[in-house]
Amino acid sequence: MRVAIVGFGTAGTARLSGYRSVEDAEVVAVVEPSQERRRAAARLLTGGCVSATLGELFASGGPDAVDVVDVCSPPVFHVPLTRAALAAGRHVICEKPVAVRAEEARGLAREAAARGRLLFPSHNYGTSPVMRTLREAVAGRRIGRLESATFRVLRDRHARGVPGYAPDWRRSRTLAGGGILLDHGTHCVYMALRLFGRAPEKLSCTVVRPGGDPDAVDEAARLRLEFGDARCDIELSWTSGERSNHYGVAGSAGLVRIDDGQVTVRSAAGVRRYALVSPSKDQTHLEWFPPMYADFRRVLADPALWHEPAREIVDTARVVETAYLSAAEDGRVMPL
């Protein structure tokens, strides 16, 4: 697979390293608007093409040398870049959130299907050790019937980008489209979708904005997803004064709790504890790339599966968009 990376910030730089860790992929192009970041890409991408825009890459004959476009830009550029890549006949891997609004997500899914191309989300927490641990507990019914999940992600600040292109873009409504709910909340939402195997029936959400400024992006959020006979509670913060991760699932016959690197399993067999690498240790989570890329190749090989990532993209956008609507009405419960 010949890959073009679009956006060479933290995610794009890490993705270049990630592709070098798998045997069946080669990065042949980088697209980046910042001249400083293009110079950095040129130093690392020996023999590849470095362009300022996707249009420039395509005009240079780039599409003939590219099989897949990997979109690693800030969120507000995801939809137009994905559309351009699909129009050029390329498969697309896109950083989260693939789309901020549900209708945009549906539009991308329809366009990918019409063009016979795979649109695949870079939902890297889906292949993390944390998620594998939770899924094994749920799928193996080690905790009985799943009744609840709890995700609490606490940070002392937002993740910063690289110098050379808006390092604080996550706090810019213009570039990010939203705050922590859109940023890390997206991870939690698609994790919940996978654990429960379906979209929630209804939800409620509240957010906190700095100084109560309605024009500022949210820096803390509480979200409850209701799945009929089960629920998922999500708490997120950029201002907690600590950096920690807490994930848990509970069922009719036990629970699994992950507090940073410590896993606790309670079941009929008793209590077991063991260590796990915490996702807070590395912002790029580079070690999660090979299994995510393997999943991409697996789905790519069977077009009958292409609807699955498309549905997850749409459902994730539906949940996050509805959560913001709930927050705008002081946490009113809303149907999905």
Coordinates of C-alpha atoms in Angstrom, one line a residue:
M1 CA 0.0 0.0 0.0
R2 CA 1.4 3.4 -1.0
V3 CA 0.3 6.0 1.5
A4 CA 0.0 9.8 1.4
I5 CA -0.1 11.4 4.9
V6 CA -2.1 14.7 5.0
G7 CA -1.1 16.8 8.0
F8 CA 2.4 16.5 9.5
G9 CA 1.8 17.4 13.1
T10 CA 2.0 15.1 16.1
A11 CA -0.3 12.5 14.6
G12 CA 1.2 12.7 11.1
T13 CA 4.7 12.4 12.3
A14 CA 3.8 9.4 14.5
R15 CA 1.9 7.8 11.6
L16 CA 5.1 8.0 9.4
S17 CA 6.9 6.0 12.1
G18 CA 3.9 3.7 12.4
Y19 CA 3.9 2.8 8.7
R20 CA 7.6 1.9 8.9
S21 CA 6.7 -0.7 11.6
V22 CA 4.5 -2.7 9.2
E23 CA 5.7 -4.7 6.2
D24 CA 3.1 -4.0 3.6
A25 CA 2.9 -0.2 3.5
E26 CA 5.1 2.7 2.3
V27 CA 4.6 6.4 2.8
V28 CA 5.3 8.0 -0.6
A29 CA 3.9 11.5 0.1
V30 CA 3.2 14.0 2.8
V31 CA 0.9 17.0 2.4
E32 CA 1.3 19.8 4.9
P33 CA 0.4 23.6 4.7
S34 CA 3.2 24.7 7.1
Q35 CA 6.5 25.4 5.4
E36 CA 8.3 24.5 8.7
R37 CA 6.5 21.2 8.9
R38 CA 7.1 20.5 5.2
R39 CA 10.8 20.9 5.8
A40 CA 10.6 18.4 8.7
A41 CA 8.7 16.0 6.5
A42 CA 11.3 16.3 3.7
R43 CA 14.1 15.4 6.1
L44 CA 12.3 12.3 7.2
L45 CA 10.7 11.2 4.0
T46 CA 13.6 10.3 1.8
G47 CA 12.6 9.9 -1.8
G48 CA 9.0 10.8 -1.2
C49 CA 6.9 13.8 -2.4
V50 CA 6.1 16.7 -0.1
S51 CA 3.3 19.1 -1.1
A52 CA 1.6 22.0 0.4
T53 CA -2.0 20.9 -0.5
L54 CA -3.7 17.8 -1.6
G55 CA -4.6 19.5 -4.8
E56 CA -1.0 20.1 -5.5
L57 CA -0.2 16.5 -4.9
F58 CA -2.9 15.4 -7.3
A59 CA -1.9 17.9 -9.9
S60 CA 1.6 16.5 -9.8
G61 CA 0.4 13.0 -10.7
G62 CA 0.4 12.0 -7.1
P63 CA -2.9 10.0 -7.3
D64 CA -1.3 7.5 -9.6
A65 CA 1.3 6.7 -6.9
V66 CA -1.0 6.6 -3.9
D67 CA -3.4 3.9 -2.8
V68 CA -4.6 5.4 0.4
V69 CA -4.8 8.9 1.9
D70 CA -4.3 9.1 5.7
V71 CA -5.8 12.3 7.0
C72 CA -4.0 13.6 10.1
S73 CA -5.1 17.2 10.1
P74 CA -7.1 19.1 12.7
P75 CA -10.8 18.1 12.7
V76 CA -12.4 20.9 10.7
F77 CA -10.4 19.8 7.7
H78 CA -11.3 16.1 7.9
V79 CA -14.5 16.3 5.8
P80 CA -13.1 18.3 2.8
L81 CA -9.9 16.4 2.7
T82 CA -11.7 13.1 2.8
R83 CA -14.0 14.2 0.1
A84 CA -11.1 15.2 -2.1
A85 CA -9.3 11.9 -1.5
L86 CA -12.4 9.9 -2.3
A87 CA -13.0 11.9 -5.4
A88 CA -9.5 11.1 -6.5
G89 CA -10.3 7.4 -6.2
R90 CA -8.3 6.7 -3.1
H91 CA -9.1 4.7 0.0
V92 CA -9.1 6.9 3.2
I93 CA -7.9 6.5 6.7
C94 CA -9.0 9.5 8.8
E95 CA -8.1 10.7 12.3
K96 CA -11.0 11.1 14.8
P97 CA -13.5 12.6 14.6
V98 CA -13.9 11.8 11.0
A99 CA -16.8 14.2 10.9
V100 CA -18.1 16.7 13.5
R101 CA -21.8 16.5 12.4
A102 CA -23.8 13.3 11.7
E103 CA -25.1 14.5 8.3
E104 CA -21.5 15.1 7.2
A105 CA -20.6 11.6 8.3
R106 CA -23.5 10.1 6.4
G107 CA -22.4 12.0 3.3
L108 CA -18.9 10.7 3.5
A109 CA -20.1 7.2 4.0
R110 CA -22.4 7.5 1.0
E111 CA -19.7 9.0 -1.2
A112 CA -17.2 6.2 -0.2
A113 CA -19.8 3.5 -1.0
A114 CA -20.7 5.2 -4.4
R115 CA -17.0 5.3 -5.4
G116 CA -16.2 1.8 -4.2
R117 CA -13.6 3.0 -1.7
L118 CA -13.1 2.2 1.9
L119 CA -13.4 5.0 4.5
F120 CA -11.8 3.8 7.7
P121 CA -11.5 5.7 11.0
S122 CA -8.3 6.0 12.9
H123 CA -10.0 4.8 16.1
N124 CA -6.7 3.7 17.7
Y125 CA -8.1 3.2 21.2
G126 CA -10.1 0.3 19.7
T127 CA -6.8 -1.7 19.5
S128 CA -5.4 -0.6 22.8
P129 CA -4.6 -3.0 25.6
V130 CA -7.3 -1.2 27.7
M131 CA -9.9 -1.9 25.0
R132 CA -8.8 -5.4 24.5
T133 CA -9.1 -6.1 28.2
L134 CA -12.6 -4.7 28.4
R135 CA -13.8 -6.4 25.2
E136 CA -12.5 -9.8 26.4
A137 CA -14.4 -9.4 29.7
V138 CA -17.6 -8.5 27.8
A139 CA -17.4 -10.9 24.9
G140 CA -16.3 -13.8 27.1
R141 CA -19.1 -13.0 29.5
R142 CA -16.6 -13.1 32.4
I143 CA -18.7 -10.5 34.1
G144 CA -22.1 -11.9 33.0
R145 CA -24.5 -9.6 31.1
L146 CA -23.0 -6.1 30.6
E147 CA -24.9 -3.6 32.7
S148 CA -22.7 -0.5 32.8
A149 CA -19.4 1.0 31.7
T150 CA -17.5 3.9 33.2
F151 CA -14.8 6.0 31.5
R152 CA -13.0 8.8 33.4
V153 CA -10.2 10.6 31.5
L154 CA -8.5 13.4 33.5
R155 CA -5.8 15.7 32.2
D156 CA -4.1 18.8 33.6
R157 CA -4.1 20.4 30.2
H158 CA -5.1 19.8 26.6
A159 CA -2.7 17.9 24.3
R160 CA -0.6 20.3 22.4
G161 CA 0.4 20.2 18.7
V162 CA 3.8 20.8 17.2
P163 CA 5.5 24.2 16.7
G164 CA 5.0 25.5 13.2
Y165 CA 1.3 25.1 13.0
A166 CA -1.1 26.3 15.8
P167 CA 0.1 24.2 18.7
D168 CA -3.0 25.0 20.7
W169 CA -5.5 24.2 17.9
R170 CA -7.5 21.9 20.3
R171 CA -8.7 25.1 22.1
S172 CA -9.7 26.8 18.8
R173 CA -13.3 26.3 17.8
T174 CA -12.3 27.3 14.2
L175 CA -9.7 24.4 13.9
A176 CA -11.1 21.8 16.4
G177 CA -14.8 22.3 16.1
G178 CA -15.2 21.5 19.8
G179 CA -13.3 20.8 23.0
I180 CA -12.6 17.8 25.1
L181 CA -16.0 16.2 24.3
L182 CA -15.2 16.1 20.6
D183 CA -11.5 15.3 21.2
H184 CA -11.1 12.6 23.8
G185 CA -14.8 12.1 24.0
T186 CA -14.8 10.6 20.5
H187 CA -12.6 7.8 21.7
C188 CA -14.9 7.0 24.6
V189 CA -18.0 7.0 22.4
Y190 CA -16.7 4.5 19.8
M191 CA -15.3 2.4 22.7
A192 CA -18.8 2.3 24.2
L193 CA -20.4 1.5 20.8
R194 CA -18.1 -1.5 20.5
L195 CA -18.6 -2.7 24.0
F196 CA -22.4 -2.5 23.9
G197 CA -22.6 -3.6 20.2
R198 CA -25.1 -0.8 19.4
A199 CA -25.8 2.9 19.5
P200 CA -27.5 4.3 22.7
E201 CA -31.2 5.0 22.7
K202 CA -30.8 8.3 24.5
L203 CA -28.2 10.4 26.2
S204 CA -27.6 13.5 28.4
C205 CA -24.5 15.7 28.6
T206 CA -23.2 18.8 30.4
V207 CA -20.0 20.7 29.7
V208 CA -17.9 23.3 31.3
R209 CA -16.3 26.2 29.3
P210 CA -13.6 28.5 30.6
G211 CA -15.3 31.4 32.4
G212 CA -18.6 30.2 31.2
D213 CA -17.8 31.7 27.7
P214 CA -20.3 30.2 25.2
D215 CA -17.8 30.8 22.4
A216 CA -15.0 28.9 24.1
V217 CA -14.5 25.2 23.5
D218 CA -15.5 22.9 26.4
E219 CA -12.7 21.9 28.8
A220 CA -14.7 19.4 30.9
A221 CA -17.8 17.2 30.1
R222 CA -20.0 14.6 31.7
L223 CA -21.9 12.3 29.3
R224 CA -24.4 9.5 30.0
L225 CA -25.3 7.1 27.3
E226 CA -28.4 5.0 27.9
F227 CA -28.7 1.6 26.2
G228 CA -32.1 0.6 27.6
D229 CA -31.1 -2.0 30.2
A230 CA -27.5 -0.6 30.5
R231 CA -25.6 2.6 30.6
C232 CA -22.2 4.2 30.1
D233 CA -21.0 7.2 32.1
I234 CA -18.1 9.3 30.7
E235 CA -16.3 12.0 32.6
L236 CA -13.6 14.2 30.8
S237 CA -11.5 17.1 31.9
W238 CA -8.5 19.2 30.8
T239 CA -8.4 21.0 34.1
S240 CA -8.3 18.3 36.7
G241 CA -4.8 18.9 38.0
E242 CA -3.8 15.3 37.3
R243 CA -3.2 13.0 34.3
S244 CA -5.0 9.7 34.8
N245 CA -7.3 7.2 33.1
H246 CA -10.0 5.0 34.7
Y247 CA -12.1 2.5 32.7
G248 CA -14.5 -0.1 33.9
V249 CA -17.2 -2.5 32.9
A250 CA -19.7 -4.1 35.3
G251 CA -22.1 -6.9 34.7
S252 CA -24.4 -9.3 36.4
A253 CA -21.6 -11.6 37.6
G254 CA -18.6 -9.3 38.1
L255 CA -16.6 -6.3 37.0
V256 CA -13.3 -5.2 35.4
R257 CA -11.7 -1.9 36.5
I258 CA -8.6 -0.4 35.0
D259 CA -7.0 2.5 37.0
D260 CA -4.1 3.7 34.9
G261 CA -1.9 0.6 34.8
Q262 CA -3.7 -1.5 37.4
V263 CA -6.4 -4.0 36.3
T264 CA -8.8 -5.4 38.9
V265 CA -11.1 -8.3 38.0
R266 CA -13.9 -9.4 40.3
S267 CA -15.8 -12.5 39.3
A268 CA -17.1 -15.7 40.8
A269 CA -13.5 -17.0 40.7
G270 CA -12.5 -14.2 43.1
V271 CA -10.4 -11.1 42.8
R272 CA -7.4 -10.8 40.4
R273 CA -5.0 -7.9 39.8
Y274 CA -2.4 -7.4 37.2
A275 CA -0.5 -4.6 35.5
L276 CA -1.3 -2.9 32.1
V277 CA 0.4 -0.1 30.3
S278 CA -1.6 3.1 30.9
P279 CA -2.7 5.0 27.8
S280 CA -1.7 8.3 29.4
K281 CA 2.0 7.6 29.1
D282 CA 2.4 8.4 25.4
Q283 CA 0.3 10.9 23.4
T284 CA 1.0 9.2 20.1
H285 CA 0.3 5.6 21.2
L286 CA 2.6 4.4 18.4
E287 CA 2.5 0.8 19.6
W288 CA -1.3 0.7 18.8
F289 CA -0.7 1.4 15.1
P290 CA 0.3 -2.1 13.8
P291 CA -2.9 -3.8 15.1
M292 CA -5.1 -0.9 13.8
Y293 CA -3.4 -1.0 10.4
A294 CA -3.9 -4.8 10.4
D295 CA -7.6 -4.2 11.0
F296 CA -7.7 -1.8 8.1
R297 CA -6.1 -4.3 5.8
R298 CA -8.5 -7.0 7.0
V299 CA -11.5 -4.9 6.3
L300 CA -10.1 -3.6 3.0
A301 CA -9.7 -7.2 1.8
D302 CA -13.4 -7.9 2.1
P303 CA -15.7 -5.1 0.7
A304 CA -18.7 -6.9 2.5
L305 CA -17.3 -5.5 5.7
W306 CA -16.9 -1.9 4.6
H307 CA -20.2 -0.9 6.0
E308 CA -19.0 -1.6 9.6
P309 CA -16.5 1.3 9.9
A310 CA -18.9 3.5 8.0
R311 CA -21.6 2.8 10.6
E312 CA -19.2 3.4 13.5
I313 CA -18.2 6.8 12.0
V314 CA -21.8 7.8 11.6
D315 CA -22.9 6.6 15.0
T316 CA -20.0 8.3 16.7
A317 CA -20.8 11.6 15.1
R318 CA -24.5 11.2 16.0
V319 CA -23.7 10.7 19.6
V320 CA -21.2 13.6 19.9
E321 CA -23.4 16.0 18.0
T322 CA -26.5 15.1 20.1
A323 CA -24.4 15.4 23.3
Y324 CA -23.6 19.0 22.4
L325 CA -27.3 19.7 21.8
S326 CA -28.0 18.2 25.2
A327 CA -25.3 20.4 26.8
A328 CA -26.8 23.5 25.2
E329 CA -30.1 22.7 27.0
D330 CA -28.5 22.1 30.4
G331 CA -28.1 18.4 30.1
R332 CA -31.6 17.6 28.9
V333 CA -32.1 13.9 28.1
M334 CA -32.3 13.5 24.3
P335 CA -33.2 10.6 22.1
L336 CA -30.6 9.5 19.5

